[in-house]
Short mmCIF file of C-alpha atoms in Angstrom, two decimals:
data_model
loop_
_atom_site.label_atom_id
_atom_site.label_comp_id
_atom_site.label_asym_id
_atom_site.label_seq_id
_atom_site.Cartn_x
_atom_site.Cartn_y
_atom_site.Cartn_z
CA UNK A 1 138.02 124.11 17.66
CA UNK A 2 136.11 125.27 20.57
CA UNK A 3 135.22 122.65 23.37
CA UNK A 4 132.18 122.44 25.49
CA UNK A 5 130.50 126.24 26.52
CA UNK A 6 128.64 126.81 29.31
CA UNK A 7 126.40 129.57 30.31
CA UNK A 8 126.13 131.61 32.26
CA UNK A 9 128.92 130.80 34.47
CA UNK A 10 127.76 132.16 37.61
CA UNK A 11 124.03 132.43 38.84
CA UNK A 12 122.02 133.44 42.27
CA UNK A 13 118.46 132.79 42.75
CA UNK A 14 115.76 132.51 45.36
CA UNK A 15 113.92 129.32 46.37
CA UNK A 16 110.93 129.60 44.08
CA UNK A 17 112.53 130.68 41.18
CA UNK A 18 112.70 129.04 37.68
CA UNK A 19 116.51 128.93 36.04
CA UNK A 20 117.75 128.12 32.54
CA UNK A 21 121.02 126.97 31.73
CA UNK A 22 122.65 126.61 28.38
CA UNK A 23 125.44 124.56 26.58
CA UNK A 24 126.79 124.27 23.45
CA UNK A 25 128.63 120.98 22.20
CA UNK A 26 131.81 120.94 21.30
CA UNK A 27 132.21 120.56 17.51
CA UNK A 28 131.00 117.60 15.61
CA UNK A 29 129.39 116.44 18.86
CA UNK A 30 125.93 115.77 18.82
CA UNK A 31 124.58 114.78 22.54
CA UNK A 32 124.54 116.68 25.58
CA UNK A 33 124.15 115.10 28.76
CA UNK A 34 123.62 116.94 31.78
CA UNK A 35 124.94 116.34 35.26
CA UNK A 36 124.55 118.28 39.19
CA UNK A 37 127.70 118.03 41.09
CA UNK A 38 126.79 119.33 44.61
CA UNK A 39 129.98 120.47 46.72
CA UNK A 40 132.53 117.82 47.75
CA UNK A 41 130.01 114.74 45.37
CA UNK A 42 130.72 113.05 42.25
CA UNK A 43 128.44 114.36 39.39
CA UNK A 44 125.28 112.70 38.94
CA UNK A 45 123.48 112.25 35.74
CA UNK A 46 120.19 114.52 35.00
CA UNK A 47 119.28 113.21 31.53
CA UNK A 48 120.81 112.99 28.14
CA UNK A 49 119.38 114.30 24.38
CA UNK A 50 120.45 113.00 21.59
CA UNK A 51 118.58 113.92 17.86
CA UNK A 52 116.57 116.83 20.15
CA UNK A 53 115.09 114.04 22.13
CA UNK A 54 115.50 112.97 25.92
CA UNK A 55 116.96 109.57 25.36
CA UNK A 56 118.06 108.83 29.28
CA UNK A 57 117.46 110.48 32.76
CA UNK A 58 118.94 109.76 35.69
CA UNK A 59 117.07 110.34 39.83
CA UNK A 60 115.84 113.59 39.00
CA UNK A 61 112.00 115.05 39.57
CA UNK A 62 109.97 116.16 36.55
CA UNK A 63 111.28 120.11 38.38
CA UNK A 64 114.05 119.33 35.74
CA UNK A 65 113.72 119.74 32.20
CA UNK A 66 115.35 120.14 28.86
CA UNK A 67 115.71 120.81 25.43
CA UNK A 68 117.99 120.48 22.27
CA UNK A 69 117.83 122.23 19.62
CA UNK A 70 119.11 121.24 15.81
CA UNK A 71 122.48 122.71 16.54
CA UNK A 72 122.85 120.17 19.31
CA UNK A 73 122.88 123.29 22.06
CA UNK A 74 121.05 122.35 24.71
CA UNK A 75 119.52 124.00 27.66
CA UNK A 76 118.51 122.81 31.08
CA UNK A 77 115.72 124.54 33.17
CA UNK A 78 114.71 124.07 36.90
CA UNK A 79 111.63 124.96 38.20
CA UNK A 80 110.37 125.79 41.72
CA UNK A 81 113.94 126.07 42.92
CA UNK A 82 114.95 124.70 46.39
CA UNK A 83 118.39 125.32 48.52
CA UNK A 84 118.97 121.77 47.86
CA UNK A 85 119.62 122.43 43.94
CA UNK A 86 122.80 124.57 44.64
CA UNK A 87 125.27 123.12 42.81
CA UNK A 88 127.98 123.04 40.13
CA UNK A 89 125.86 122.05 36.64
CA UNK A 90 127.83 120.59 34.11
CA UNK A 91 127.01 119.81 30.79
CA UNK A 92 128.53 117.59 29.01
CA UNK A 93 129.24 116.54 25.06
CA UNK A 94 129.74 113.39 22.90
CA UNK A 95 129.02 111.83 19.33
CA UNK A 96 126.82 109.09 19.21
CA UNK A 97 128.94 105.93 17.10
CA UNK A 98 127.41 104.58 14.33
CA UNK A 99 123.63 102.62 14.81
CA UNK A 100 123.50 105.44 17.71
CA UNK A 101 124.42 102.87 20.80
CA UNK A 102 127.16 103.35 22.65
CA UNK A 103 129.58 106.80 22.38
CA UNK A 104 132.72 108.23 22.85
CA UNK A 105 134.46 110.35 25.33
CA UNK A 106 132.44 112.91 27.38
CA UNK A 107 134.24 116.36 27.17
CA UNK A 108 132.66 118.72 29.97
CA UNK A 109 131.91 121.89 30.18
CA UNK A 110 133.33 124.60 32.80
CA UNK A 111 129.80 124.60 34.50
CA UNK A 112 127.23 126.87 35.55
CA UNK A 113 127.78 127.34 39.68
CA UNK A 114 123.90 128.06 40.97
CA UNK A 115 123.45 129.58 44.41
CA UNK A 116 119.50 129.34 45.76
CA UNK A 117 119.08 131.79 48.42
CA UNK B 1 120.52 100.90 42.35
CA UNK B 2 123.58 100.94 40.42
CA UNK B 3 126.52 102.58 42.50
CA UNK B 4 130.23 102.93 41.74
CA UNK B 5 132.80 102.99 44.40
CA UNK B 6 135.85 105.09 44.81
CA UNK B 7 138.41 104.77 47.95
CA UNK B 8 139.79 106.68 49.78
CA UNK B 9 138.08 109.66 49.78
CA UNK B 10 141.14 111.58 50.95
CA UNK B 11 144.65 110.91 50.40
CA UNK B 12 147.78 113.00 51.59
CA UNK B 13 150.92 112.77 50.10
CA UNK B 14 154.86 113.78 50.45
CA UNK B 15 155.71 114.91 47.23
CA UNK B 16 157.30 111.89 45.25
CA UNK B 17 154.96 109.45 47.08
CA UNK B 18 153.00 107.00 45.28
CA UNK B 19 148.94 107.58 45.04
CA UNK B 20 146.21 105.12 44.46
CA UNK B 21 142.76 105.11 43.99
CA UNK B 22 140.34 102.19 43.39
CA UNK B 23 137.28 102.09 42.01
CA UNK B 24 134.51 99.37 42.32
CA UNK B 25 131.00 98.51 40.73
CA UNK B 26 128.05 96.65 42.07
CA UNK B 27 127.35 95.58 38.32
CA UNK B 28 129.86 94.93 35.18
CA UNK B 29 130.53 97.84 33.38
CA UNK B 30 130.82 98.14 29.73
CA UNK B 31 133.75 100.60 30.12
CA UNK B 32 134.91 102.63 32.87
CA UNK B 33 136.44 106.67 32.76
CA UNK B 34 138.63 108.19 34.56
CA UNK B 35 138.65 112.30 35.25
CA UNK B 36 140.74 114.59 36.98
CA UNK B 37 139.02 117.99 38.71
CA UNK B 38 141.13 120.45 40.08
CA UNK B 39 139.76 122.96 42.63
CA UNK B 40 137.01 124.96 40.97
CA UNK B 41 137.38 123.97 37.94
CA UNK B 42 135.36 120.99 35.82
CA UNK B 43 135.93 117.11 35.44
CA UNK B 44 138.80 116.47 32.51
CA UNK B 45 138.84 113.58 31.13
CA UNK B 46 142.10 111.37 31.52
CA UNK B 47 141.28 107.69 29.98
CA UNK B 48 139.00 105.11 29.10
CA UNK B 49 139.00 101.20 29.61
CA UNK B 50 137.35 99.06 27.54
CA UNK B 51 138.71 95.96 27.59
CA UNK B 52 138.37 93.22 30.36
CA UNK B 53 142.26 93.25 32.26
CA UNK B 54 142.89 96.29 30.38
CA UNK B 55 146.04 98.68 31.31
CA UNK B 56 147.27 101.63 30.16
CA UNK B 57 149.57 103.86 30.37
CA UNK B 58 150.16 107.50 30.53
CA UNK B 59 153.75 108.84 32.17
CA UNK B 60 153.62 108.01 35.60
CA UNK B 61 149.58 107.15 36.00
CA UNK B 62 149.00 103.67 35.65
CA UNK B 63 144.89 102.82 35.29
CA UNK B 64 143.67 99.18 35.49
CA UNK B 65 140.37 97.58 34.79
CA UNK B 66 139.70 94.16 36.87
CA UNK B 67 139.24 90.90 34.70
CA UNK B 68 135.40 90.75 35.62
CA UNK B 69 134.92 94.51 34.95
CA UNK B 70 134.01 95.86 37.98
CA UNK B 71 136.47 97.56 39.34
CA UNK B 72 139.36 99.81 38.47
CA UNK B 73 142.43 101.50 39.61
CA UNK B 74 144.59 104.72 38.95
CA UNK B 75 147.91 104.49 40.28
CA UNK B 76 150.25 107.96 39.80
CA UNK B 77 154.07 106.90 40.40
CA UNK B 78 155.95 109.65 42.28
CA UNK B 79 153.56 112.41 42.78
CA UNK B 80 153.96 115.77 42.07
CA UNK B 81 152.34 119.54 43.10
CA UNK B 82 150.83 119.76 39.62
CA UNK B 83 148.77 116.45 40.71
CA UNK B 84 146.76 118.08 43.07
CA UNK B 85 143.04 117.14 42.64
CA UNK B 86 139.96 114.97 42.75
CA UNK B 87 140.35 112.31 40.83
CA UNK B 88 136.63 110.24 39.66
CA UNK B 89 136.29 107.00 38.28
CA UNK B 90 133.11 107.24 36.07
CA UNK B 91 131.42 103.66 35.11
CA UNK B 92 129.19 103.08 31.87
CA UNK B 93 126.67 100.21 32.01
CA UNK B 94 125.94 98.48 29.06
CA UNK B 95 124.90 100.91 26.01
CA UNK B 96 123.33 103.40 27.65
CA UNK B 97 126.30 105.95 27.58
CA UNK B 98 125.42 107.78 30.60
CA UNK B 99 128.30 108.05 33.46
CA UNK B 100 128.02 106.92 36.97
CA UNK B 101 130.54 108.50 39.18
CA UNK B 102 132.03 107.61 41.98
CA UNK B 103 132.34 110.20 44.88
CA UNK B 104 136.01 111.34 43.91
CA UNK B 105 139.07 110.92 45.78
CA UNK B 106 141.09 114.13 46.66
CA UNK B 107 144.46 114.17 46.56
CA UNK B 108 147.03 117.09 48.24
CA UNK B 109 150.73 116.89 47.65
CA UNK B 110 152.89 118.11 50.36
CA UNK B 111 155.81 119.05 48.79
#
């Protein structure tokens, strides 16, 4: 049973620059949430998709966008990059309990670590 | 805005030495999450509270969630090396599911 995938793990771009990240759920989850953890912070919440929606987003400007797709993989994208979006991405799954409120754990992925030069 | 808590941010310990983090809301939380990241790696989690006075158990960490559900603890009983890390208390509000973290606290184990 594989858990939360990330990828790619590792990325450098310059200030500018448009990125995409991707995720895959772990199995028999079907919402990603995504979350920037910038070095020595707590991770805070980007948005969440659920049924290949956006459902919730957190303090983030419209530079930051998403997508699911109907296997529940999910990608983030950043446009216009600026130093201040280095930072650990995380993606993270769950499964949505029945009538779709509330959900269970979050399992997290290892991350995507981007560097804006 | 909603923020979440977490003291200290850094805590040094003699291996075998107790550890404790707390965790506190501005705003009642519908359950509160605990995670452990160790040094490059990605948040794991540990344990969810639910319940109002909730406690649970696992070996020697001890987590607590306050009567009005705001704040929480994680206690670990005589420390080890392997408990090296930065430990987050994550809070949910209502349904909406997403986490709110708190800003971690780190831990290093002398030993």
């Amino acid at each position: 049973d594989a858990g939360v995938t990330q990828s790619p793990t590792h990325l450098i771009k310059t200030r500018g620059q448009q990125v995409t990240l991707r995720c895959s759920p772990k199995s028999g989850h079907d919402t990603v949430s995504w979350y920037q953890q910038a070095l020595g912070q707590g991770p805070q919440f980007i948005f969440q998709y659920y049924e290949e929606e956006e459902r919730q987003r957190g303090n983030f400007p419209d530079r930051f966008s998403g997508h699911q797709f109907p296997n529940y993989s999910s990608e983030l994208n950043v446009n216009a990059l600026l130093l201040g979006d280095s930072a650990l991405y995380l993606c993270a799954s769950s499964r949505k309990l029945a009538g779709g409120l509330n959900q269970e754990t979050q399992y997290f992925g290892p991350g995507t670590r981007l560097l804006v030069l | 805005g909603q923020q979440v808590m977490q003291i200290p941010q850094y805590q040094h310990v003699q291996e075998g030495e107790d550890f404790t983090t707390y965790c506190n809301s501005s705003t009642t939380l519908s359950n509160i999450q605990w995670y452990k990241q160790r040094p490059g790696g990605h948040p794991v989690f540990l344990i969810q509270l639910v319940k109002s006075g909730e406690v649970k158990k696992q070996k020697r960490l001890t987590f607590q969630f306050g009567e009005a559900k705001k704040n929480s603890s994680l206690h670990i009983t005589a420390t080890q090396t392997t408990d090296v890390g930065t430990y987050f208390c994550a809070g949910v509000r209502g349904s909406q599911g997403n986490l709110i973290f708190g800003k971690g606290t780190k831990l290093s184990v002398k030993p």
